[in-house]
Amino acid sequence: MLSSEGRVVKQIGDAFMLVFSDARSAVECSLNIRARAVTEAQFLGTRQGVHWGPVLYREGDYYGATVDLAARIVAEASADQVLVSRDLRDAVGEADDLVFAPAGRRAVKHVAQPVEVFDARRPGDDDTGERTIDPVCGMTIDARHAAARLQLAEREVLFCSQACLQKFVAAPEHYG
């Protein structure tokens, strides 16, 4: 149980499906997850997509176009980003403690028209600080806590582990 308003429905690998009784709780939970995850030095960046609408419930699971669109929005999110649909943003309404920055219209699989999405944040949230991507494994890492560093010409490359550094040094041409 995440709060009195939401719960985990299922987990598939590192993905979770959550359900909420109101749109605002969904956004607040997503932002809380993001805030906690970015404080972890070597935690994978979370990608979150939130949509609001009717769902079908059967045998402990949820189905339908709302669930499908939420999954498509997740696929559009960058690491450490909470993307929400126009429907969710409208359901939340005006909120002084939430910011919904337009993030464009996205063409997503099995949806005829592009979907308008917003980057959800709290006022005063800066970006995720000094986070970077390990070029070998793709993990988002906090630059202050990188396990390994390599100076290349005019740029520094950061790694989550010595093993990733060794793979990079052995074949740098594979890691753009």
mmCIF file with all atom_site columns, N, CA and C in Angstrom, residues 15-78:
data_model
loop_
_atom_site.group_PDB
_atom_site.id
_atom_site.type_symbol
_atom_site.label_atom_id
_atom_site.label_alt_id
_atom_site.label_comp_id
_atom_site.label_asym_id
_atom_site.label_entity_id
_atom_site.label_seq_id
_atom_site.pdbx_PDB_ins_code
_atom_site.Cartn_x
_atom_site.Cartn_y
_atom_site.Cartn_z
_atom_site.occupancy
_atom_site.B_iso_or_equiv
_atom_site.pdbx_formal_charge
_atom_site.auth_seq_id
_atom_site.auth_comp_id
_atom_site.auth_asym_id
_atom_site.auth_atom_id
_atom_site.pdbx_PDB_model_num
ATOM 1   N N  . ALA A 1 15 ? 9.121   -3.002  -13.731 1.00 0.00 ? 15 ALA A N  1
ATOM 2   C CA . ALA A 1 15 ? 7.970   -2.126  -13.950 1.00 0.00 ? 15 ALA A CA 1
ATOM 3   C C  . ALA A 1 15 ? 6.864   -2.442  -12.946 1.00 0.00 ? 15 ALA A C  1
ATOM 4   N N  . PHE A 1 16 ? 6.188   -1.395  -12.500 1.00 0.00 ? 16 PHE A N  1
ATOM 5   C CA . PHE A 1 16 ? 5.077   -1.546  -11.577 1.00 0.00 ? 16 PHE A CA 1
ATOM 6   C C  . PHE A 1 16 ? 3.838   -0.888  -12.165 1.00 0.00 ? 16 PHE A C  1
ATOM 7   N N  . MET A 1 17 ? 2.688   -1.487  -11.922 1.00 0.00 ? 17 MET A N  1
ATOM 8   C CA . MET A 1 17 ? 1.417   -0.866  -12.276 1.00 0.00 ? 17 MET A CA 1
ATOM 9   C C  . MET A 1 17 ? 0.718   -0.508  -10.976 1.00 0.00 ? 17 MET A C  1
ATOM 10  N N  . LEU A 1 18 ? 0.344   0.766   -10.870 1.00 0.00 ? 18 LEU A N  1
ATOM 11  C CA . LEU A 1 18 ? -0.350  1.249   -9.687  1.00 0.00 ? 18 LEU A CA 1
ATOM 12  C C  . LEU A 1 18 ? -1.704  1.782   -10.097 1.00 0.00 ? 18 LEU A C  1
ATOM 13  N N  . VAL A 1 19 ? -2.635  1.759   -9.168  1.00 0.00 ? 19 VAL A N  1
ATOM 14  C CA . VAL A 1 19 ? -3.972  2.288   -9.433  1.00 0.00 ? 19 VAL A CA 1
ATOM 15  C C  . VAL A 1 19 ? -4.351  3.231   -8.287  1.00 0.00 ? 19 VAL A C  1
ATOM 16  N N  . PHE A 1 20 ? -5.056  4.297   -8.633  1.00 0.00 ? 20 PHE A N  1
ATOM 17  C CA . PHE A 1 20 ? -5.445  5.321   -7.662  1.00 0.00 ? 20 PHE A CA 1
ATOM 18  C C  . PHE A 1 20 ? -6.915  5.669   -7.825  1.00 0.00 ? 20 PHE A C  1
ATOM 19  N N  . SER A 1 21 ? -7.514  6.124   -6.747  1.00 0.00 ? 21 SER A N  1
ATOM 20  C CA . SER A 1 21 ? -8.920  6.511   -6.802  1.00 0.00 ? 21 SER A CA 1
ATOM 21  C C  . SER A 1 21 ? -9.096  7.960   -7.243  1.00 0.00 ? 21 SER A C  1
ATOM 22  N N  . ASP A 1 22 ? -8.012  8.743   -7.242  1.00 0.00 ? 22 ASP A N  1
ATOM 23  C CA . ASP A 1 22 ? -8.107  10.118  -7.726  1.00 0.00 ? 22 ASP A CA 1
ATOM 24  C C  . ASP A 1 22 ? -6.802  10.512  -8.408  1.00 0.00 ? 22 ASP A C  1
ATOM 25  N N  . ALA A 1 23 ? -6.919  11.442  -9.351  1.00 0.00 ? 23 ALA A N  1
ATOM 26  C CA . ALA A 1 23 ? -5.785  11.841  -10.190 1.00 0.00 ? 23 ALA A CA 1
ATOM 27  C C  . ALA A 1 23 ? -4.670  12.496  -9.384  1.00 0.00 ? 23 ALA A C  1
ATOM 28  N N  . ARG A 1 24 ? -5.023  13.346  -8.451  1.00 0.00 ? 24 ARG A N  1
ATOM 29  C CA . ARG A 1 24 ? -4.022  14.059  -7.661  1.00 0.00 ? 24 ARG A CA 1
ATOM 30  C C  . ARG A 1 24 ? -3.128  13.089  -6.885  1.00 0.00 ? 24 ARG A C  1
ATOM 31  N N  . SER A 1 25 ? -3.708  12.071  -6.292  1.00 0.00 ? 25 SER A N  1
ATOM 32  C CA . SER A 1 25 ? -2.912  11.082  -5.553  1.00 0.00 ? 25 SER A CA 1
ATOM 33  C C  . SER A 1 25 ? -1.927  10.370  -6.465  1.00 0.00 ? 25 SER A C  1
ATOM 34  N N  . ALA A 1 26 ? -2.329  10.114  -7.695  1.00 0.00 ? 26 ALA A N  1
ATOM 35  C CA . ALA A 1 26 ? -1.436  9.449   -8.652  1.00 0.00 ? 26 ALA A CA 1
ATOM 36  C C  . ALA A 1 26 ? -0.211  10.316  -8.928  1.00 0.00 ? 26 ALA A C  1
ATOM 37  N N  . VAL A 1 27 ? -0.437  11.611  -9.139  1.00 0.00 ? 27 VAL A N  1
ATOM 38  C CA . VAL A 1 27 ? 0.682   12.518  -9.410  1.00 0.00 ? 27 VAL A CA 1
ATOM 39  C C  . VAL A 1 27 ? 1.568   12.660  -8.185  1.00 0.00 ? 27 VAL A C  1
ATOM 40  N N  . GLU A 1 28 ? 0.971   12.842  -7.018  1.00 0.00 ? 28 GLU A N  1
ATOM 41  C CA . GLU A 1 28 ? 1.767   13.011  -5.795  1.00 0.00 ? 28 GLU A CA 1
ATOM 42  C C  . GLU A 1 28 ? 2.618   11.780  -5.528  1.00 0.00 ? 28 GLU A C  1
ATOM 43  N N  . CYS A 1 29 ? 2.047   10.589  -5.696  1.00 0.00 ? 29 CYS A N  1
ATOM 44  C CA . CYS A 1 29 ? 2.812   9.361   -5.491  1.00 0.00 ? 29 CYS A CA 1
ATOM 45  C C  . CYS A 1 29 ? 3.966   9.278   -6.484  1.00 0.00 ? 29 CYS A C  1
ATOM 46  N N  . SER A 1 30 ? 3.705   9.590   -7.745  1.00 0.00 ? 30 SER A N  1
ATOM 47  C CA . SER A 1 30 ? 4.757   9.549   -8.770  1.00 0.00 ? 30 SER A CA 1
ATOM 48  C C  . SER A 1 30 ? 5.894   10.495  -8.430  1.00 0.00 ? 30 SER A C  1
ATOM 49  N N  . LEU A 1 31 ? 5.557   11.701  -7.992  1.00 0.00 ? 31 LEU A N  1
ATOM 50  C CA . LEU A 1 31 ? 6.592   12.671  -7.639  1.00 0.00 ? 31 LEU A CA 1
ATOM 51  C C  . LEU A 1 31 ? 7.353   12.240  -6.386  1.00 0.00 ? 31 LEU A C  1
ATOM 52  N N  . ASN A 1 32 ? 6.671   11.590  -5.451  1.00 0.00 ? 32 ASN A N  1
ATOM 53  C CA . ASN A 1 32 ? 7.358   11.070  -4.259  1.00 0.00 ? 32 ASN A CA 1
ATOM 54  C C  . ASN A 1 32 ? 8.336   9.959   -4.635  1.00 0.00 ? 32 ASN A C  1
ATOM 55  N N  . ILE A 1 33 ? 7.924   9.078   -5.534  1.00 0.00 ? 33 ILE A N  1
ATOM 56  C CA . ILE A 1 33 ? 8.816   8.007   -5.991  1.00 0.00 ? 33 ILE A CA 1
ATOM 57  C C  . ILE A 1 33 ? 10.044  8.616   -6.667  1.00 0.00 ? 33 ILE A C  1
ATOM 58  N N  . ARG A 1 34 ? 9.813   9.571   -7.553  1.00 0.00 ? 34 ARG A N  1
ATOM 59  C CA . ARG A 1 34 ? 10.926  10.237  -8.236  1.00 0.00 ? 34 ARG A CA 1
ATOM 60  C C  . ARG A 1 34 ? 11.871  10.894  -7.239  1.00 0.00 ? 34 ARG A C  1
ATOM 61  N N  . ALA A 1 35 ? 11.316  11.627  -6.279  1.00 0.00 ? 35 ALA A N  1
ATOM 62  C CA . ALA A 1 35 ? 12.142  12.333  -5.292  1.00 0.00 ? 35 ALA A CA 1
ATOM 63  C C  . ALA A 1 35 ? 12.994  11.359  -4.486  1.00 0.00 ? 35 ALA A C  1
ATOM 64  N N  . ARG A 1 36 ? 12.423  10.238  -4.101  1.00 0.00 ? 36 ARG A N  1
ATOM 65  C CA . ARG A 1 36 ? 13.190  9.247   -3.336  1.00 0.00 ? 36 ARG A CA 1
ATOM 66  C C  . ARG A 1 36 ? 14.257  8.596   -4.199  1.00 0.00 ? 36 ARG A C  1
ATOM 67  N N  . ALA A 1 37 ? 13.922  8.266   -5.440  1.00 0.00 ? 37 ALA A N  1
ATOM 68  C CA . ALA A 1 37 ? 14.867  7.570   -6.317  1.00 0.00 ? 37 ALA A CA 1
ATOM 69  C C  . ALA A 1 37 ? 16.077  8.430   -6.654  1.00 0.00 ? 37 ALA A C  1
ATOM 70  N N  . VAL A 1 38 ? 15.881  9.730   -6.891  1.00 0.00 ? 38 VAL A N  1
ATOM 71  C CA . VAL A 1 38 ? 17.019  10.566  -7.281  1.00 0.00 ? 38 VAL A CA 1
ATOM 72  C C  . VAL A 1 38 ? 17.976  10.813  -6.127  1.00 0.00 ? 38 VAL A C  1
ATOM 73  N N  . THR A 1 39 ? 17.577  10.514  -4.892  1.00 0.00 ? 39 THR A N  1
ATOM 74  C CA . THR A 1 39 ? 18.496  10.675  -3.769  1.00 0.00 ? 39 THR A CA 1
ATOM 75  C C  . THR A 1 39 ? 19.436  9.474   -3.625  1.00 0.00 ? 39 THR A C  1
ATOM 76  N N  . GLU A 1 40 ? 19.144  8.400   -4.326  1.00 0.00 ? 40 GLU A N  1
ATOM 77  C CA . GLU A 1 40 ? 19.999  7.214   -4.275  1.00 0.00 ? 40 GLU A CA 1
ATOM 78  C C  . GLU A 1 40 ? 21.126  7.355   -5.288  1.00 0.00 ? 40 GLU A C  1
ATOM 79  N N  . ALA A 1 41 ? 22.346  7.214   -4.835  1.00 0.00 ? 41 ALA A N  1
ATOM 80  C CA . ALA A 1 41 ? 23.518  7.489   -5.672  1.00 0.00 ? 41 ALA A CA 1
ATOM 81  C C  . ALA A 1 41 ? 23.560  6.673   -6.967  1.00 0.00 ? 41 ALA A C  1
ATOM 82  N N  . GLN A 1 42 ? 23.279  5.387   -6.920  1.00 0.00 ? 42 GLN A N  1
ATOM 83  C CA . GLN A 1 42 ? 23.403  4.561   -8.121  1.00 0.00 ? 42 GLN A CA 1
ATOM 84  C C  . GLN A 1 42 ? 22.110  3.813   -8.405  1.00 0.00 ? 42 GLN A C  1
ATOM 85  N N  . PHE A 1 43 ? 21.009  4.520   -8.291  1.00 0.00 ? 43 PHE A N  1
ATOM 86  C CA . PHE A 1 43 ? 19.701  3.931   -8.558  1.00 0.00 ? 43 PHE A CA 1
ATOM 87  C C  . PHE A 1 43 ? 19.319  4.250   -9.995  1.00 0.00 ? 43 PHE A C  1
ATOM 88  N N  . LEU A 1 44 ? 18.766  3.281   -10.676 1.00 0.00 ? 44 LEU A N  1
ATOM 89  C CA . LEU A 1 44 ? 18.315  3.531   -12.039 1.00 0.00 ? 44 LEU A CA 1
ATOM 90  C C  . LEU A 1 44 ? 17.299  4.656   -12.044 1.00 0.00 ? 44 LEU A C  1
ATOM 91  N N  . GLY A 1 45 ? 17.355  5.507   -13.045 1.00 0.00 ? 45 GLY A N  1
ATOM 92  C CA . GLY A 1 45 ? 16.379  6.586   -13.159 1.00 0.00 ? 45 GLY A CA 1
ATOM 93  C C  . GLY A 1 45 ? 14.993  6.023   -13.402 1.00 0.00 ? 45 GLY A C  1
ATOM 94  N N  . THR A 1 46 ? 14.011  6.543   -12.689 1.00 0.00 ? 46 THR A N  1
ATOM 95  C CA . THR A 1 46 ? 12.646  6.067   -12.880 1.00 0.00 ? 46 THR A CA 1
ATOM 96  C C  . THR A 1 46 ? 12.015  6.775   -14.064 1.00 0.00 ? 46 THR A C  1
ATOM 97  N N  . ARG A 1 47 ? 11.227  6.043   -14.819 1.00 0.00 ? 47 ARG A N  1
ATOM 98  C CA . ARG A 1 47 ? 10.429  6.594   -15.920 1.00 0.00 ? 47 ARG A CA 1
ATOM 99  C C  . ARG A 1 47 ? 8.984   6.339   -15.524 1.00 0.00 ? 47 ARG A C  1
ATOM 100 N N  . GLN A 1 48 ? 8.211   7.399   -15.472 1.00 0.00 ? 48 GLN A N  1
ATOM 101 C CA . GLN A 1 48 ? 6.830   7.230   -15.048 1.00 0.00 ? 48 GLN A CA 1
ATOM 102 C C  . GLN A 1 48 ? 5.882   7.886   -16.035 1.00 0.00 ? 48 GLN A C  1
ATOM 103 N N  . GLY A 1 49 ? 4.814   7.182   -16.324 1.00 0.00 ? 49 GLY A N  1
ATOM 104 C CA . GLY A 1 49 ? 3.762   7.689   -17.186 1.00 0.00 ? 49 GLY A CA 1
ATOM 105 C C  . GLY A 1 49 ? 2.437   7.516   -16.478 1.00 0.00 ? 49 GLY A C  1
ATOM 106 N N  . VAL A 1 50 ? 1.648   8.586   -16.450 1.00 0.00 ? 50 VAL A N  1
ATOM 107 C CA . VAL A 1 50 ? 0.394   8.550   -15.712 1.00 0.00 ? 50 VAL A CA 1
ATOM 108 C C  . VAL A 1 50 ? -0.734  9.037   -16.617 1.00 0.00 ? 50 VAL A C  1
ATOM 109 N N  . HIS A 1 51 ? -1.800  8.270   -16.651 1.00 0.00 ? 51 HIS A N  1
ATOM 110 C CA . HIS A 1 51 ? -2.977  8.631   -17.439 1.00 0.00 ? 51 HIS A CA 1
ATOM 111 C C  . HIS A 1 51 ? -4.202  8.444   -16.548 1.00 0.00 ? 51 HIS A C  1
ATOM 112 N N  . TRP A 1 52 ? -5.275  9.107   -16.895 1.00 0.00 ? 52 TRP A N  1
ATOM 113 C CA . TRP A 1 52 ? -6.481  9.078   -16.082 1.00 0.00 ? 52 TRP A CA 1
ATOM 114 C C  . TRP A 1 52 ? -7.671  8.762   -16.963 1.00 0.00 ? 52 TRP A C  1
ATOM 115 N N  . GLY A 1 53 ? -8.484  7.788   -16.541 1.00 0.00 ? 53 GLY A N  1
ATOM 116 C CA . GLY A 1 53 ? -9.689  7.462   -17.291 1.00 0.00 ? 53 GLY A CA 1
ATOM 117 C C  . GLY A 1 53 ? -10.295 6.161   -16.813 1.00 0.00 ? 53 GLY A C  1
ATOM 118 N N  . PRO A 1 54 ? -11.346 5.719   -17.485 1.00 0.00 ? 54 PRO A N  1
ATOM 119 C CA . PRO A 1 54 ? -12.036 4.482   -17.080 1.00 0.00 ? 54 PRO A CA 1
ATOM 120 C C  . PRO A 1 54 ? -11.186 3.247   -17.376 1.00 0.00 ? 54 PRO A C  1
ATOM 121 N N  . VAL A 1 55 ? -11.323 2.241   -16.529 1.00 0.00 ? 55 VAL A N  1
ATOM 122 C CA . VAL A 1 55 ? -10.603 0.978   -16.699 1.00 0.00 ? 55 VAL A CA 1
ATOM 123 C C  . VAL A 1 55 ? -11.558 -0.189  -16.499 1.00 0.00 ? 55 VAL A C  1
ATOM 124 N N  . LEU A 1 56 ? -11.161 -1.331  -16.996 1.00 0.00 ? 56 LEU A N  1
ATOM 125 C CA . LEU A 1 56 ? -11.899 -2.569  -16.766 1.00 0.00 ? 56 LEU A CA 1
ATOM 126 C C  . LEU A 1 56 ? -11.163 -3.349  -15.690 1.00 0.00 ? 56 LEU A C  1
ATOM 127 N N  . TYR A 1 57 ? -11.908 -3.900  -14.734 1.00 0.00 ? 57 TYR A N  1
ATOM 128 C CA . TYR A 1 57 ? -11.300 -4.683  -13.657 1.00 0.00 ? 57 TYR A CA 1
ATOM 129 C C  . TYR A 1 57 ? -11.775 -6.119  -13.787 1.00 0.00 ? 57 TYR A C  1
ATOM 130 N N  . ARG A 1 58 ? -10.807 -7.041  -13.788 1.00 0.00 ? 58 ARG A N  1
ATOM 131 C CA . ARG A 1 58 ? -11.159 -8.448  -13.856 1.00 0.00 ? 58 ARG A CA 1
ATOM 132 C C  . ARG A 1 58 ? -10.098 -9.276  -13.144 1.00 0.00 ? 58 ARG A C  1
ATOM 133 N N  . GLU A 1 59 ? -10.516 -10.088 -12.204 1.00 0.00 ? 59 GLU A N  1
ATOM 134 C CA . GLU A 1 59 ? -9.653  -11.031 -11.508 1.00 0.00 ? 59 GLU A CA 1
ATOM 135 C C  . GLU A 1 59 ? -8.372  -10.402 -10.984 1.00 0.00 ? 59 GLU A C  1
ATOM 136 N N  . GLY A 1 60 ? -8.495  -9.242  -10.331 1.00 0.00 ? 60 GLY A N  1
ATOM 137 C CA . GLY A 1 60 ? -7.356  -8.606  -9.689  1.00 0.00 ? 60 GLY A CA 1
ATOM 138 C C  . GLY A 1 60 ? -6.479  -7.761  -10.583 1.00 0.00 ? 60 GLY A C  1
ATOM 139 N N  . ASP A 1 61 ? -6.887  -7.560  -11.832 1.00 0.00 ? 61 ASP A N  1
ATOM 140 C CA . ASP A 1 61 ? -6.068  -6.791  -12.760 1.00 0.00 ? 61 ASP A CA 1
ATOM 141 C C  . ASP A 1 61 ? -6.938  -5.750  -13.466 1.00 0.00 ? 61 ASP A C  1
ATOM 142 N N  . TYR A 1 62 ? -6.277  -4.754  -14.058 1.00 0.00 ? 62 TYR A N  1
ATOM 143 C CA . TYR A 1 62 ? -6.961  -3.686  -14.769 1.00 0.00 ? 62 TYR A CA 1
ATOM 144 C C  . TYR A 1 62 ? -6.581  -3.725  -16.238 1.00 0.00 ? 62 TYR A C  1
ATOM 145 N N  . TYR A 1 63 ? -7.539  -3.430  -17.109 1.00 0.00 ? 63 TYR A N  1
ATOM 146 C CA . TYR A 1 63 ? -7.365  -3.509  -18.555 1.00 0.00 ? 63 TYR A CA 1
ATOM 147 C C  . TYR A 1 63 ? -8.021  -2.312  -19.222 1.00 0.00 ? 63 TYR A C  1
ATOM 148 N N  . GLY A 1 64 ? -7.742  -2.163  -20.511 1.00 0.00 ? 64 GLY A N  1
ATOM 149 C CA . GLY A 1 64 ? -8.447  -1.181  -21.322 1.00 0.00 ? 64 GLY A CA 1
ATOM 150 C C  . GLY A 1 64 ? -7.535  -0.113  -21.884 1.00 0.00 ? 64 GLY A C  1
ATOM 151 N N  . ALA A 1 65 ? -8.157  0.796   -22.631 1.00 0.00 ? 65 ALA A N  1
ATOM 152 C CA . ALA A 1 65 ? -7.421  1.850   -23.322 1.00 0.00 ? 65 ALA A CA 1
ATOM 153 C C  . ALA A 1 65 ? -6.664  2.758   -22.362 1.00 0.00 ? 65 ALA A C  1
ATOM 154 N N  . THR A 1 66 ? -7.211  3.009   -21.175 1.00 0.00 ? 66 THR A N  1
ATOM 155 C CA . THR A 1 66 ? -6.532  3.865   -20.198 1.00 0.00 ? 66 THR A CA 1
ATOM 156 C C  . THR A 1 66 ? -5.213  3.233   -19.764 1.00 0.00 ? 66 THR A C  1
ATOM 157 N N  . VAL A 1 67 ? -5.242  1.945   -19.479 1.00 0.00 ? 67 VAL A N  1
ATOM 158 C CA . VAL A 1 67 ? -4.028  1.225   -19.071 1.00 0.00 ? 67 VAL A CA 1
ATOM 159 C C  . VAL A 1 67 ? -3.024  1.207   -20.222 1.00 0.00 ? 67 VAL A C  1
ATOM 160 N N  . ASP A 1 68 ? -3.509  0.933   -21.425 1.00 0.00 ? 68 ASP A N  1
ATOM 161 C CA . ASP A 1 68 ? -2.616  0.894   -22.589 1.00 0.00 ? 68 ASP A CA 1
ATOM 162 C C  . ASP A 1 68 ? -1.948  2.246   -22.832 1.00 0.00 ? 68 ASP A C  1
ATOM 163 N N  . LEU A 1 69 ? -2.715  3.328   -22.725 1.00 0.00 ? 69 LEU A N  1
ATOM 164 C CA . LEU A 1 69 ? -2.135  4.650   -22.964 1.00 0.00 ? 69 LEU A CA 1
ATOM 165 C C  . LEU A 1 69 ? -1.123  5.011   -21.878 1.00 0.00 ? 69 LEU A C  1
ATOM 166 N N  . ALA A 1 70 ? -1.392  4.635   -20.639 1.00 0.00 ? 70 ALA A N  1
ATOM 167 C CA . ALA A 1 70 ? -0.415  4.888   -19.566 1.00 0.00 ? 70 ALA A CA 1
ATOM 168 C C  . ALA A 1 70 ? 0.912   4.197   -19.894 1.00 0.00 ? 70 ALA A C  1
ATOM 169 N N  . ALA A 1 71 ? 0.836   2.974   -20.393 1.00 0.00 ? 71 ALA A N  1
ATOM 170 C CA . ALA A 1 71 ? 2.059   2.241   -20.764 1.00 0.00 ? 71 ALA A CA 1
ATOM 171 C C  . ALA A 1 71 ? 2.794   2.940   -21.909 1.00 0.00 ? 71 ALA A C  1
ATOM 172 N N  . ARG A 1 72 ? 2.059   3.485   -22.853 1.00 0.00 ? 72 ARG A N  1
ATOM 173 C CA . ARG A 1 72 ? 2.680   4.201   -23.971 1.00 0.00 ? 72 ARG A CA 1
ATOM 174 C C  . ARG A 1 72 ? 3.349   5.492   -23.486 1.00 0.00 ? 72 ARG A C  1
ATOM 175 N N  . ILE A 1 73 ? 2.741   6.152   -22.516 1.00 0.00 ? 73 ILE A N  1
ATOM 176 C CA . ILE A 1 73 ? 3.322   7.382   -21.965 1.00 0.00 ? 73 ILE A CA 1
ATOM 177 C C  . ILE A 1 73 ? 4.600   7.067   -21.201 1.00 0.00 ? 73 ILE A C  1
ATOM 178 N N  . VAL A 1 74 ? 4.619   5.963   -20.469 1.00 0.00 ? 74 VAL A N  1
ATOM 179 C CA . VAL A 1 74 ? 5.845   5.544   -19.776 1.00 0.00 ? 74 VAL A CA 1
ATOM 180 C C  . VAL A 1 74 ? 6.983   5.406   -20.786 1.00 0.00 ? 74 VAL A C  1
ATOM 181 N N  . ALA A 1 75 ? 6.698   4.802   -21.925 1.00 0.00 ? 75 ALA A N  1
ATOM 182 C CA . ALA A 1 75 ? 7.733   4.590   -22.944 1.00 0.00 ? 75 ALA A CA 1
ATOM 183 C C  . ALA A 1 75 ? 8.288   5.911   -23.479 1.00 0.00 ? 75 ALA A C  1
ATOM 184 N N  . GLU A 1 76 ? 7.533   6.988   -23.376 1.00 0.00 ? 76 GLU A N  1
ATOM 185 C CA . GLU A 1 76 ? 7.964   8.301   -23.842 1.00 0.00 ? 76 GLU A CA 1
ATOM 186 C C  . GLU A 1 76 ? 8.791   9.055   -22.796 1.00 0.00 ? 76 GLU A C  1
ATOM 187 N N  . ALA A 1 77 ? 8.711   8.644   -21.541 1.00 0.00 ? 77 ALA A N  1
ATOM 188 C CA . ALA A 1 77 ? 9.390   9.356   -20.457 1.00 0.00 ? 77 ALA A CA 1
ATOM 189 C C  . ALA A 1 77 ? 10.895  9.106   -20.476 1.00 0.00 ? 77 ALA A C  1
ATOM 190 N N  . SER A 1 78 ? 11.626  10.130  -20.116 1.00 0.00 ? 78 SER A N  1
ATOM 191 C CA . SER A 1 78 ? 13.076  10.012  -19.936 1.00 0.00 ? 78 SER A CA 1
ATOM 192 C C  . SER A 1 78 ? 13.348  9.555   -18.509 1.00 0.00 ? 78 SER A C  1
#
